[in-house]
Short mmCIF file of C-alpha atoms and ligand atoms in Angstrom, two decimals:
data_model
loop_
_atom_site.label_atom_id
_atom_site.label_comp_id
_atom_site.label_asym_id
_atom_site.label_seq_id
_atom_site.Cartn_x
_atom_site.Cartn_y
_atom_site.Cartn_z
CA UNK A 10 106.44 96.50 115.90
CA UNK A 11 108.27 93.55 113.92
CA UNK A 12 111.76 93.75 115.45
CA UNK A 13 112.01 97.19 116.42
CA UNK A 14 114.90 98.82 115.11
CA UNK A 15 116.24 99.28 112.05
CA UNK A 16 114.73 97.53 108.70
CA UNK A 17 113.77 100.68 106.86
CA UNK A 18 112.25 100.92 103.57
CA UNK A 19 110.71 104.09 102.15
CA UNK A 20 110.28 102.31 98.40
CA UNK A 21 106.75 102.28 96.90
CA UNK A 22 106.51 99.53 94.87
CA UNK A 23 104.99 95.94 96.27
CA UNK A 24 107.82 94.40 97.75
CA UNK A 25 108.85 97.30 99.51
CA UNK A 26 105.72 98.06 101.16
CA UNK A 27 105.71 94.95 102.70
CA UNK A 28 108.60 95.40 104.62
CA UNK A 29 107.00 98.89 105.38
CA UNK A 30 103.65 97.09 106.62
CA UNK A 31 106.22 95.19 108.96
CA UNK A 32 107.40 98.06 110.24
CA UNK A 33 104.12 99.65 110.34
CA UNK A 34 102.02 96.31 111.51
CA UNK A 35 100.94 97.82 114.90
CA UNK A 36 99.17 100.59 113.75
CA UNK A 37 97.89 98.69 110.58
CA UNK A 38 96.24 95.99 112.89
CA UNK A 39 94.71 98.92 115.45
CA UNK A 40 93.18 100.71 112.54
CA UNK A 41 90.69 99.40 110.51
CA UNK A 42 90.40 98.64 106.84
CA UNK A 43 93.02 101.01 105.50
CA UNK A 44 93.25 102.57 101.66
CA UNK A 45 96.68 100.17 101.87
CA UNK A 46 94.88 97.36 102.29
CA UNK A 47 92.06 98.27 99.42
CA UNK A 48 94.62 99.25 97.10
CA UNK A 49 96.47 95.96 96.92
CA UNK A 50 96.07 93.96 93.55
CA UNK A 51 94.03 91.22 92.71
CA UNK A 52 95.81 88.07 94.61
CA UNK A 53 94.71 85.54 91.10
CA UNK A 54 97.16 88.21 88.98
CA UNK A 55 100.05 87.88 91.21
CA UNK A 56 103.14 85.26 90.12
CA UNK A 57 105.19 85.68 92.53
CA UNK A 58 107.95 83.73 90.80
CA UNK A 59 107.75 85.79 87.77
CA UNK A 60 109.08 88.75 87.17
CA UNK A 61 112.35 90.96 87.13
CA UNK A 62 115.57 91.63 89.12
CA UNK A 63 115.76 95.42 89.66
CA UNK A 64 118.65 97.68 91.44
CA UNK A 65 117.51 98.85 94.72
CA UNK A 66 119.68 101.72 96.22
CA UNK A 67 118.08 100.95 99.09
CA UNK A 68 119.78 97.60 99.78
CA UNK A 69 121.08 95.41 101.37
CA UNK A 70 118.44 95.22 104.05
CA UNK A 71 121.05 94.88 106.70
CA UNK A 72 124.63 94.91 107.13
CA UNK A 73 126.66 91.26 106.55
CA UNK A 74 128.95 92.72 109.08
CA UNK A 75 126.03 93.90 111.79
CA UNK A 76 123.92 90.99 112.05
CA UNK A 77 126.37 88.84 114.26
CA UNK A 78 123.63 87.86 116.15
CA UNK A 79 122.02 85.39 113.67
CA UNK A 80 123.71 85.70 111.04
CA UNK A 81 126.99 82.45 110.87
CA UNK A 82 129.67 84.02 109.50
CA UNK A 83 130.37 81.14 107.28
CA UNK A 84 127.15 82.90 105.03
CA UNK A 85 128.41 86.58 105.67
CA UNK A 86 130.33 87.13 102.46
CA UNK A 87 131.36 90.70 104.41
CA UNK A 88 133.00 89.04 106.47
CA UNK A 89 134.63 86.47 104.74
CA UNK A 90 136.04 88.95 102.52
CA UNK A 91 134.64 88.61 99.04
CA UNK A 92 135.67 91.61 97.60
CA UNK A 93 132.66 92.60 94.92
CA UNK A 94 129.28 93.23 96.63
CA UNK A 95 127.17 94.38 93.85
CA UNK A 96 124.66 91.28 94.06
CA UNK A 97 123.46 92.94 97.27
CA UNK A 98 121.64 96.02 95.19
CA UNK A 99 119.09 94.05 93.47
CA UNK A 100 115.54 93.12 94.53
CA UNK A 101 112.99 90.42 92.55
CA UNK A 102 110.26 92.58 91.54
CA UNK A 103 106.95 90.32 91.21
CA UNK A 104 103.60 91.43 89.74
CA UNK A 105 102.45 90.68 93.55
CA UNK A 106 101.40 91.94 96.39
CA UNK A 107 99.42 91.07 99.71
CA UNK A 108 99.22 91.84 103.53
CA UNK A 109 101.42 90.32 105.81
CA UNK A 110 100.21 89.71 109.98
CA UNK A 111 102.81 88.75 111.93
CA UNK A 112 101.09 89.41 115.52
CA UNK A 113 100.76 86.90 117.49
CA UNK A 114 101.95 84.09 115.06
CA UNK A 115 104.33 81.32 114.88
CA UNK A 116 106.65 81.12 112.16
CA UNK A 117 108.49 77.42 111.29
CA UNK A 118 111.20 76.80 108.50
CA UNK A 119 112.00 72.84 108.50
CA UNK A 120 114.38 72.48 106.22
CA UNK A 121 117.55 71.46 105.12
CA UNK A 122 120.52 74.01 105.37
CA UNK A 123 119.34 76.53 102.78
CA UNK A 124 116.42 76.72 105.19
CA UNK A 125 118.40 77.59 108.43
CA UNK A 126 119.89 80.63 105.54
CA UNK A 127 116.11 81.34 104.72
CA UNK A 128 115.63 81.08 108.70
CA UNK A 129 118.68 83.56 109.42
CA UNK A 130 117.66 86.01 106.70
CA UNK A 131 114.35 86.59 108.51
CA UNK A 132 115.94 86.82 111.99
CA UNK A 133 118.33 89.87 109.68
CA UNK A 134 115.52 91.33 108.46
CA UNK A 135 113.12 91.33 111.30
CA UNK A 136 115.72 92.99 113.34
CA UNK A 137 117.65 95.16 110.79
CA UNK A 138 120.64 93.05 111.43
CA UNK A 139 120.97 95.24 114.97
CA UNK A 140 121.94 93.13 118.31
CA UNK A 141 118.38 92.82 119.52
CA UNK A 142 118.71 91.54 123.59
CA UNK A 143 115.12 91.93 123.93
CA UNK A 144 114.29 89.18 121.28
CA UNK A 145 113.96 85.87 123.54
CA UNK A 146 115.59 82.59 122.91
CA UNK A 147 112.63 79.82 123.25
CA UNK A 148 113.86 76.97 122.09
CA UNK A 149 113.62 74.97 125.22
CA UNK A 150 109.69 75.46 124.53
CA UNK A 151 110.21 73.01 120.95
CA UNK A 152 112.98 70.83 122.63
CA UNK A 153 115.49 72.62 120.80
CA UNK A 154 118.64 72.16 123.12
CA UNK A 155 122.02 71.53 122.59
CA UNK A 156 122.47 67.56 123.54
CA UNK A 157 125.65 67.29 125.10
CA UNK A 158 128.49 66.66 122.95
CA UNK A 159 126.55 67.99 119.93
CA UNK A 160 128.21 70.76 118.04
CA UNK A 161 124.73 72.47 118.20
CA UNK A 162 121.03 71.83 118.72
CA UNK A 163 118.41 70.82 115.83
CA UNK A 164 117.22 74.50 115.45
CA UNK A 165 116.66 77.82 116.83
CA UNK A 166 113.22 79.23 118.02
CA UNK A 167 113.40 82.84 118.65
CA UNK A 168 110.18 85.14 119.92
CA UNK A 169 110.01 88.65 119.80
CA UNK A 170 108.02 90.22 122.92
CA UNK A 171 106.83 93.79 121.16
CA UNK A 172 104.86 91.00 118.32
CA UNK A 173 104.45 87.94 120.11
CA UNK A 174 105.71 86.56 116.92
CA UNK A 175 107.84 83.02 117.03
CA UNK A 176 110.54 82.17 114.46
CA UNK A 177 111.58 79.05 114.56
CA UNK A 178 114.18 76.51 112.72
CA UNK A 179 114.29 72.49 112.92
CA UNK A 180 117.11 70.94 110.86
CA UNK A 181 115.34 68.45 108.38
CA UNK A 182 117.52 67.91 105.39
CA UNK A 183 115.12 64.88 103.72
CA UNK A 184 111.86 65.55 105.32
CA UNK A 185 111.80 62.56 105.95
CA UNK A 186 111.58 60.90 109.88
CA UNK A 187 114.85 59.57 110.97
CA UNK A 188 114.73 56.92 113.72
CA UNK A 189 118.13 55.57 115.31
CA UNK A 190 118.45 51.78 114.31
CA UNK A 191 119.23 49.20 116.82
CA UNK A 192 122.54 47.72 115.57
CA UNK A 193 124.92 46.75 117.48
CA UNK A 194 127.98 46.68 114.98
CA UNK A 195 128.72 49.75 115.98
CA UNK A 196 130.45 52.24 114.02
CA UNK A 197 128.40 52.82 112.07
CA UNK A 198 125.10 54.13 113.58
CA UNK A 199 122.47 53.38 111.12
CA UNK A 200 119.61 55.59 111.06
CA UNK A 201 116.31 54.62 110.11
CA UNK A 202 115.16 57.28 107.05
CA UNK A 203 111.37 56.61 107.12
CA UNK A 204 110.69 57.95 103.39
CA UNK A 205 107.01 57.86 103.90
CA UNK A 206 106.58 59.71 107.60
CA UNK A 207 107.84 63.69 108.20
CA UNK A 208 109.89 64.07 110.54
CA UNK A 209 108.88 63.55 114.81
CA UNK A 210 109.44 66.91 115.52
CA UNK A 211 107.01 68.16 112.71
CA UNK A 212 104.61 65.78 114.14
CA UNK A 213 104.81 66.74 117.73
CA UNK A 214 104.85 70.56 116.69
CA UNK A 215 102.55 71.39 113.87
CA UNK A 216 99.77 72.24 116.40
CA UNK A 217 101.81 75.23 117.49
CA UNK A 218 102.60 76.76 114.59
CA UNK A 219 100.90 79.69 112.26
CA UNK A 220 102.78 79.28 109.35
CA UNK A 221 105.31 76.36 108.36
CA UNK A 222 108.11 76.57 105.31
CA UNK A 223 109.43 73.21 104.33
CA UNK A 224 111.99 72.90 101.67
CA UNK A 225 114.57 69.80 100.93
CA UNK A 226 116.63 69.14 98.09
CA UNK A 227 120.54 69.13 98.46
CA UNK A 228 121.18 66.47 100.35
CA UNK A 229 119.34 63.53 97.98
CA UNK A 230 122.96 62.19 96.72
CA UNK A 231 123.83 59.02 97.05
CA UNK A 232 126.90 60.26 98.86
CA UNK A 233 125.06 61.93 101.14
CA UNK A 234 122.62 59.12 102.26
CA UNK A 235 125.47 56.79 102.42
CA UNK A 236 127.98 59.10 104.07
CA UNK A 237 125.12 59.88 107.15
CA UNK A 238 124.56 56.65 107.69
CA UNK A 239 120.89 56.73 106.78
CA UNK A 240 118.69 53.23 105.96
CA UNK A 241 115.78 54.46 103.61
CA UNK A 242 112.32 52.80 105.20
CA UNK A 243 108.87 52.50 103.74
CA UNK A 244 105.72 50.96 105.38
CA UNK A 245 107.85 50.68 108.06
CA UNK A 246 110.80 48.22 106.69
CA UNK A 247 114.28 48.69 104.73
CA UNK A 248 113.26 49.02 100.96
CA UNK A 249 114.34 46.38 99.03
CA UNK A 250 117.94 47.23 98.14
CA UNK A 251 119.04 49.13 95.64
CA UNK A 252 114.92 49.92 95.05
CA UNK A 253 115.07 53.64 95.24
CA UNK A 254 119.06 53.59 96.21
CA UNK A 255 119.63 52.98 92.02
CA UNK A 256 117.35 56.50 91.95
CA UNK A 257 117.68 59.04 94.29
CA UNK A 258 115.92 61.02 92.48
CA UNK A 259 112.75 58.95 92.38
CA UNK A 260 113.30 58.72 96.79
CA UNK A 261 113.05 62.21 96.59
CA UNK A 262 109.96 62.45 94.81
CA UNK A 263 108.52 59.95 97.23
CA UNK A 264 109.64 61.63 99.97
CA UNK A 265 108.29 65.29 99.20
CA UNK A 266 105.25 63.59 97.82
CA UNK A 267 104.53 61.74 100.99
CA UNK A 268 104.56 64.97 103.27
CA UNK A 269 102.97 67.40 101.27
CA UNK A 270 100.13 64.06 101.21
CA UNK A 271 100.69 64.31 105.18
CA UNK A 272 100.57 67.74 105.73
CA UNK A 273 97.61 68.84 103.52
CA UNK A 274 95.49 65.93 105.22
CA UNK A 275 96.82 67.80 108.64
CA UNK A 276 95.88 71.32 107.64
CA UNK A 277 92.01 70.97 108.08
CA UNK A 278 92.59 69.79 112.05
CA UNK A 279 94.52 73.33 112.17
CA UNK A 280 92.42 75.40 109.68
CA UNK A 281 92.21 78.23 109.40
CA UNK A 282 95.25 78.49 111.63
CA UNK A 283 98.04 77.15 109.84
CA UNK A 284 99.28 78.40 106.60
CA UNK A 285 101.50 75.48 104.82
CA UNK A 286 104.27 76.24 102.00
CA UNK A 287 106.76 74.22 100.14
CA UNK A 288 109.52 75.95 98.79
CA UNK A 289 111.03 75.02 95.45
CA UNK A 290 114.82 73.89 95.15
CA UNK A 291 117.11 76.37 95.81
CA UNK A 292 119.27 76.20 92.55
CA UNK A 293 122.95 75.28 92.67
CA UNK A 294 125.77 75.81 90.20
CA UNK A 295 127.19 72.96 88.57
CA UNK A 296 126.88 74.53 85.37
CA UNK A 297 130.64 75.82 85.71
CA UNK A 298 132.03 72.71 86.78
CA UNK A 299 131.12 73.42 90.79
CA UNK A 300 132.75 76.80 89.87
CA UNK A 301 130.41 79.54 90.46
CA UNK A 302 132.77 82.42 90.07
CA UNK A 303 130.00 84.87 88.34
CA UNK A 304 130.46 88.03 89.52
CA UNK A 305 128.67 89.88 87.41
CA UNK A 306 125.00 90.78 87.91
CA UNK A 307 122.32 90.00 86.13
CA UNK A 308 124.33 88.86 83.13
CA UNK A 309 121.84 85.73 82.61
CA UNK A 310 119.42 87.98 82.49
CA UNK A 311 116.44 89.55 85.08
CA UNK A 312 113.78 88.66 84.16
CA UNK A 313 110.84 85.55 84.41
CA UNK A 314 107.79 85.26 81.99
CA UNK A 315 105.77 83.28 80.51
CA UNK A 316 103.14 80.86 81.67
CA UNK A 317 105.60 77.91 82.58
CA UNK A 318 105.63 75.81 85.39
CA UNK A 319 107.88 76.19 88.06
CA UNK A 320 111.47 75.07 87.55
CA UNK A 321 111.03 72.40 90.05
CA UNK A 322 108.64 70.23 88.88
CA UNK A 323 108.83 67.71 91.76
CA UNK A 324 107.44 70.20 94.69
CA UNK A 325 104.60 71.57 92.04
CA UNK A 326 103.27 68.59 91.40
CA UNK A 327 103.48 67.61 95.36
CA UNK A 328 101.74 70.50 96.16
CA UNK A 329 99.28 70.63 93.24
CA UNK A 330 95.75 70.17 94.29
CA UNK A 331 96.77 70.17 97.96
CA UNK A 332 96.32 73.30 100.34
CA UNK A 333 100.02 73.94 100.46
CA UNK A 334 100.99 77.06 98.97
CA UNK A 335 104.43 76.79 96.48
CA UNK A 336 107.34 79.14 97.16
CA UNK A 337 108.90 78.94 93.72
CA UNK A 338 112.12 80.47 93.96
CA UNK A 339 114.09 78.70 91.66
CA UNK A 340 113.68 80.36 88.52
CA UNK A 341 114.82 84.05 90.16
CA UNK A 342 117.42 82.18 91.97
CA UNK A 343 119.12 81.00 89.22
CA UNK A 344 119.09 84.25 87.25
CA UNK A 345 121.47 84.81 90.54
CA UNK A 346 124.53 82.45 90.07
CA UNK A 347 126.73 85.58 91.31
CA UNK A 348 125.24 85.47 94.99
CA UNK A 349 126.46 82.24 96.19
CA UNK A 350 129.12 82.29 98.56
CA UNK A 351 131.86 81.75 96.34
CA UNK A 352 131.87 84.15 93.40
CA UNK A 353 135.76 84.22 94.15
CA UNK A 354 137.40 81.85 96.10
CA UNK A 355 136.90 83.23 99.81
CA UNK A 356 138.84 82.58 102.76
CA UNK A 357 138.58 83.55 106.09
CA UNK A 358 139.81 87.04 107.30
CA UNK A 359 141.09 85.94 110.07
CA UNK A 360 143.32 82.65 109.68
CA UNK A 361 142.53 80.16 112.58
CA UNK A 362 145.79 78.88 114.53
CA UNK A 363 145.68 75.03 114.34
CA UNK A 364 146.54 72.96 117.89
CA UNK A 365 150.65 73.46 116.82
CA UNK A 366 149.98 77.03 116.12
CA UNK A 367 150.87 76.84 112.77
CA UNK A 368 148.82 79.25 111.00
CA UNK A 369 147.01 77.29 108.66
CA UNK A 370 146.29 77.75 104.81
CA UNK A 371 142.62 78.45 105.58
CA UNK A 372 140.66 76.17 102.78
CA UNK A 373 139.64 77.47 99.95
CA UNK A 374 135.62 77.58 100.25
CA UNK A 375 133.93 76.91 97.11
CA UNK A 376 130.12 76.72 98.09
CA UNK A 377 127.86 77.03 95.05
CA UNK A 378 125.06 75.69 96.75
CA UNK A 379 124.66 78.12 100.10
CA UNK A 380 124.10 82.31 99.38
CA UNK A 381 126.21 85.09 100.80
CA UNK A 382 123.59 87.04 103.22
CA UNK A 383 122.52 89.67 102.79
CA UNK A 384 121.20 88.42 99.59
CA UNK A 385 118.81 85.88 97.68
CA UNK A 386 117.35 84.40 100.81
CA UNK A 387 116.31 87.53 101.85
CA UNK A 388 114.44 87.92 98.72
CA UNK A 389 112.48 84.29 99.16
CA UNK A 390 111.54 85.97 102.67
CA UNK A 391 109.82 88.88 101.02
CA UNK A 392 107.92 86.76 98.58
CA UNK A 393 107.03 85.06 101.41
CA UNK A 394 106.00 87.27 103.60
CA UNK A 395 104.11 88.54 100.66
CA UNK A 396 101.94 85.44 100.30
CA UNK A 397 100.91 85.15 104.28
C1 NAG B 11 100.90 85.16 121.80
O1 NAG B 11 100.29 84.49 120.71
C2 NAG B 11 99.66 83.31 121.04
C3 NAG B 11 99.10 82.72 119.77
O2 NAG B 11 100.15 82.45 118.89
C4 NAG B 11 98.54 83.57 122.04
O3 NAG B 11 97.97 82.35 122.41
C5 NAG B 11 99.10 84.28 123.25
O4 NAG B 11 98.04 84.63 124.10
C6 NAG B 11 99.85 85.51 122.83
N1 NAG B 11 100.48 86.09 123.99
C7 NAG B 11 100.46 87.38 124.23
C8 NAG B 11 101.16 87.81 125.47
O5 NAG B 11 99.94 88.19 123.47
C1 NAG B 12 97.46 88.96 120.03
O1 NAG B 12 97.15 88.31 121.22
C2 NAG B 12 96.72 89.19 122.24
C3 NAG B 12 96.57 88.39 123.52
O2 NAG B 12 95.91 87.17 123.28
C4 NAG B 12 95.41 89.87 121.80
O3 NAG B 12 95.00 90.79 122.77
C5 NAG B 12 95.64 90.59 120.49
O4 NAG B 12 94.44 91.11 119.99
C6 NAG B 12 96.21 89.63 119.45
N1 NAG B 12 96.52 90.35 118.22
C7 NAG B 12 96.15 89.89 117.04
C8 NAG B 12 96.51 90.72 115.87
O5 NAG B 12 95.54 88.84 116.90
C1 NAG B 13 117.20 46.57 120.65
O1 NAG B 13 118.11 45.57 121.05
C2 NAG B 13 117.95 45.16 122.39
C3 NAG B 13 119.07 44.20 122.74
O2 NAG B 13 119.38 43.37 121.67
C4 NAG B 13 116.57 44.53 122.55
O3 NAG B 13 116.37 44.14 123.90
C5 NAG B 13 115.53 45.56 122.15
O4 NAG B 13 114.24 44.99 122.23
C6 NAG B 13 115.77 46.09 120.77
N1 NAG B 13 114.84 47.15 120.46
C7 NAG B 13 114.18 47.23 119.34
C8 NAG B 13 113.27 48.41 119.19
O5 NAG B 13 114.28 46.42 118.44
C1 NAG B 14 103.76 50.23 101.18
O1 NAG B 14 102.43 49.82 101.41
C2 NAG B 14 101.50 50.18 100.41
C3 NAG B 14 100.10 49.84 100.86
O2 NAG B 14 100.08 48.74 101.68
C4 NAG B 14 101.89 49.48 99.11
O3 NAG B 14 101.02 49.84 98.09
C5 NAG B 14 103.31 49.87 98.74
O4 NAG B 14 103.72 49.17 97.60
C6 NAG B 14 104.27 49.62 99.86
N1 NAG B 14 105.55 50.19 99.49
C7 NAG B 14 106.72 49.60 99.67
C8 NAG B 14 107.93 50.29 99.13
O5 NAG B 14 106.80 48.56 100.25
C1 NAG B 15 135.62 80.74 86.05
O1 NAG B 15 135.33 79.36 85.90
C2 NAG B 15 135.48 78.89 84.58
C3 NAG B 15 134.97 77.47 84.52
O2 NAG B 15 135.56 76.65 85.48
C4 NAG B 15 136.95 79.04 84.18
O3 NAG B 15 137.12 78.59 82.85
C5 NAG B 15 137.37 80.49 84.27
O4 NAG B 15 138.75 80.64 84.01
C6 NAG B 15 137.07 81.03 85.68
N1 NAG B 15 137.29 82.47 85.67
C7 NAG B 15 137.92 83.09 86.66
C8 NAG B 15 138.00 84.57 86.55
O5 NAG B 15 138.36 82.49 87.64
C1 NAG B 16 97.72 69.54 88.56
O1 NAG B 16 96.73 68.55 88.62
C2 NAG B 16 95.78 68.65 87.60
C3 NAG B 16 94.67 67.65 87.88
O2 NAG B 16 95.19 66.41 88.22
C4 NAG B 16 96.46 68.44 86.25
O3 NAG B 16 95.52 68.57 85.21
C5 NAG B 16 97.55 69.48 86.09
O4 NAG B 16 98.27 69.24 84.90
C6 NAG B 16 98.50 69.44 87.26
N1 NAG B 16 99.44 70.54 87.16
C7 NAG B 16 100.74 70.40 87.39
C8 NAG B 16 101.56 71.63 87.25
O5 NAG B 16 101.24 69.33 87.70
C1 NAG B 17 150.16 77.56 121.35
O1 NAG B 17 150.16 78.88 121.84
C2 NAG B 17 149.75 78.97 123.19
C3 NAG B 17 149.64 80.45 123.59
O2 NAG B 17 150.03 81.29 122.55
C4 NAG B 17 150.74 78.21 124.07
O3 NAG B 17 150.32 78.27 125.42
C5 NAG B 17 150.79 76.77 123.62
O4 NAG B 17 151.76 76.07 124.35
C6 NAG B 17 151.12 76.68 122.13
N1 NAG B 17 150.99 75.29 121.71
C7 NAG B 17 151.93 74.70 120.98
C8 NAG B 17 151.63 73.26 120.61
O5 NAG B 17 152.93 75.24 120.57
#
């Protein structure tokens, strides 16, 4: 089985019975065509990005406070102490539904940090958010090691022995491949950001995996770029300044155009192997002045219709006409605003001692970007997992 222990669902509808045919997967794969299997809808009618936000009495899917092993505490709102919880009740309820298969398969997120939350979410779910000692840490098999001196490696790559399945995450917040530059006016490092080339380790790795999740998005700011030291490169040399500097924006485009070009020419060397997706921006607040303090449910609304594109026009029109599947989760994201981290401002439960053992004010955290897990993340898993 998936995980093992915990992760129970008895719902009926769609997106619960895939987390049941997770559960179940073992004796789904040994028997043959089951009535499950015949009875799911018509793949061409499902949207996953449309439809509604429903109460679920049967959330969260795990426990914020359980799911120490994967879970950073910075994400688990329980922890931190936000004191209203009622964003974890809801599900998105799409028109969709399809078979997962796990068995036997590698799963990649590359991604920026709302992917290592996407990432952590599925490590939650796939375990129930229980300490699971048999899971194996495999890093080491994608280079992913802590250098010394580094707060932590590039990613995490777990595998789970009763599946044989592989989740893995690789820290990519552009996408894009970034190559140390040979200065020697050091500080600063300069860093090569090769616009048009995806990143080494997506290169060196693709081969092994079954199913790869890309997403980028937050960290095209000008700020950002600047502030990491990052030299944007096409065809190989620095882009005439200020070219796509004046418009981060269009760099983005570029960028996300360039490898979903890259990694749709890849996917017939790995066909029918590898399953690609993109997933659409993750939406973030600045609607209240960077002050997400929502903490009411639903109260834009639950529900997505109409025949519109995708909120995030950039990744559809990457992906369009390309083998890579979209994960549009924008739309049902943003009907969300009350999930991110800070509905109210949070602060640590336990105030750190500083090096004069002063207690310090802990800093008020006001992150309308990331999500409090359990919560939204978990819901772009299930759509996910849905479209396998
Ligand atoms: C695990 O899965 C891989 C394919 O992803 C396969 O090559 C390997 O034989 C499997 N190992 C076991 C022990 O089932
Ligand atoms: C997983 O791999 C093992 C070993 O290669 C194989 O026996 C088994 O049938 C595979 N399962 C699936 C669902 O492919
Ligand atoms: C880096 O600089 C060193 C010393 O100036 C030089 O020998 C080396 O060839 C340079 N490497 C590259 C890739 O430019
Ligand atoms: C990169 O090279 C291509 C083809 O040679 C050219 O069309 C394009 O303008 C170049 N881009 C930049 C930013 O130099
Ligand atoms: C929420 O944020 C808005 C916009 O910044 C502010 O006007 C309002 O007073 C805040 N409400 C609470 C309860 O903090
Ligand atoms: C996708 O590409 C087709 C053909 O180029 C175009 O007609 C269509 O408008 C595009 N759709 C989107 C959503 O960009
Ligand atoms: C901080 O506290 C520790 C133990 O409580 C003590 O050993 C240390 O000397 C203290 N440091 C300072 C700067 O007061």
């Amino acid at each position: 089985m998936f995980g093992g222990k915990g992760y129970i669902l008895r719902g009926s509808v769609s997106l619960a019975l895939v987390i049941f045919i997770l559960l179940m997967l073992t004796t789904l794969l040994a028997s043959e065509e089951t009535p499950l299997r015949a009875s799911l809808c018509d793949v061409q009618l499902c949207n996953y990005a449309k439809g509604k936000c429903v109460r679920d009495k049967k959330r969260p899917l795990y426990s914020g406070y359980e799911c120490k092993q994967w879970l950073s505490s910075m994400w688990a709102c329980r922890v931190m102490g936000r004191p209203d919880f009622s964003f974890e009740g809801y599900r998105w309820q799409p028109q969709g539904c399809n078979m997962p298969l796990m068995q036997n398969k590698t799963i990649a997120f590359i991604g920026d940090s709302l992917g290592r939350q996407q990432f952590q979410s599925l490590m939650c779910m796939a375990t129930g958010g229980k300490d699971s000692p048999e899971v194996q840490n495999v890093g080491w098999k994608y280079g992913l090691v802590k250098p010394i001196g580094a707060p932590r490696p590039d990613g995490w790559a777990y595998r789970f022995p009763s599946t044989n399945t592989t989740i893995l995450y690789y820290w990519s917040a552009s996408l894009s491949d970034l190559v140390p530059m040979n200065n020697t006016d050091d500080p600063p490092r300069l860093t090569a950001m090769h616009l048009d080339r995806p990143p080494a380790f997506m290169r060196t790795y693709l081969h092994r995996f079954d199913v790869l999740v890309l997403n980028t998005g937050h960290h095209w700011h000008r700020y950002k770029i600047e502030g990491n030291h990052w030299v944007m490169h096409v065809n190989g040399t620095k882009v005439v300044e200020g070219e796509f500097l004046k418009d981060i924006s269009h760099a983005k485009a570029f960028t996300i155009h360039s490898v979903a070009k890259w990694l749709d020419a890849q996917l017939p060397l790995h066909h029918p192997r590898l399953k690609a997706f993109f997933r659409t921006m993750s939406p973030m607040d600045w609607n209240t002045g960077g002050n997400c303090n929502n903490t009411v449910p639903l109260s834009r609304g639950s529900e997505i219709t109409g025949d519109d594109g995708s909120m995030d026009a950039t990744v559809e029109s990457a992906v369009n006409g390309t083998r890579i599947k979209i994960l549009d989760i924008t739309a049902l994201s943003e009907l969300r605003d009350e999930a991110h981290i800070s509905g109210s401002k949070l602060k640590p439960r336990k105030p750190k001692k500083t090096a004069s053992n002063v207690t310090s004010t802990a800093p008020t955290v006001n992150d309308c970007v990331h999500w409090c897990l359990p919560g939204i993340p978990d819901t772009w898993n299930e759509l996910f997992i849905a479209q396998i």
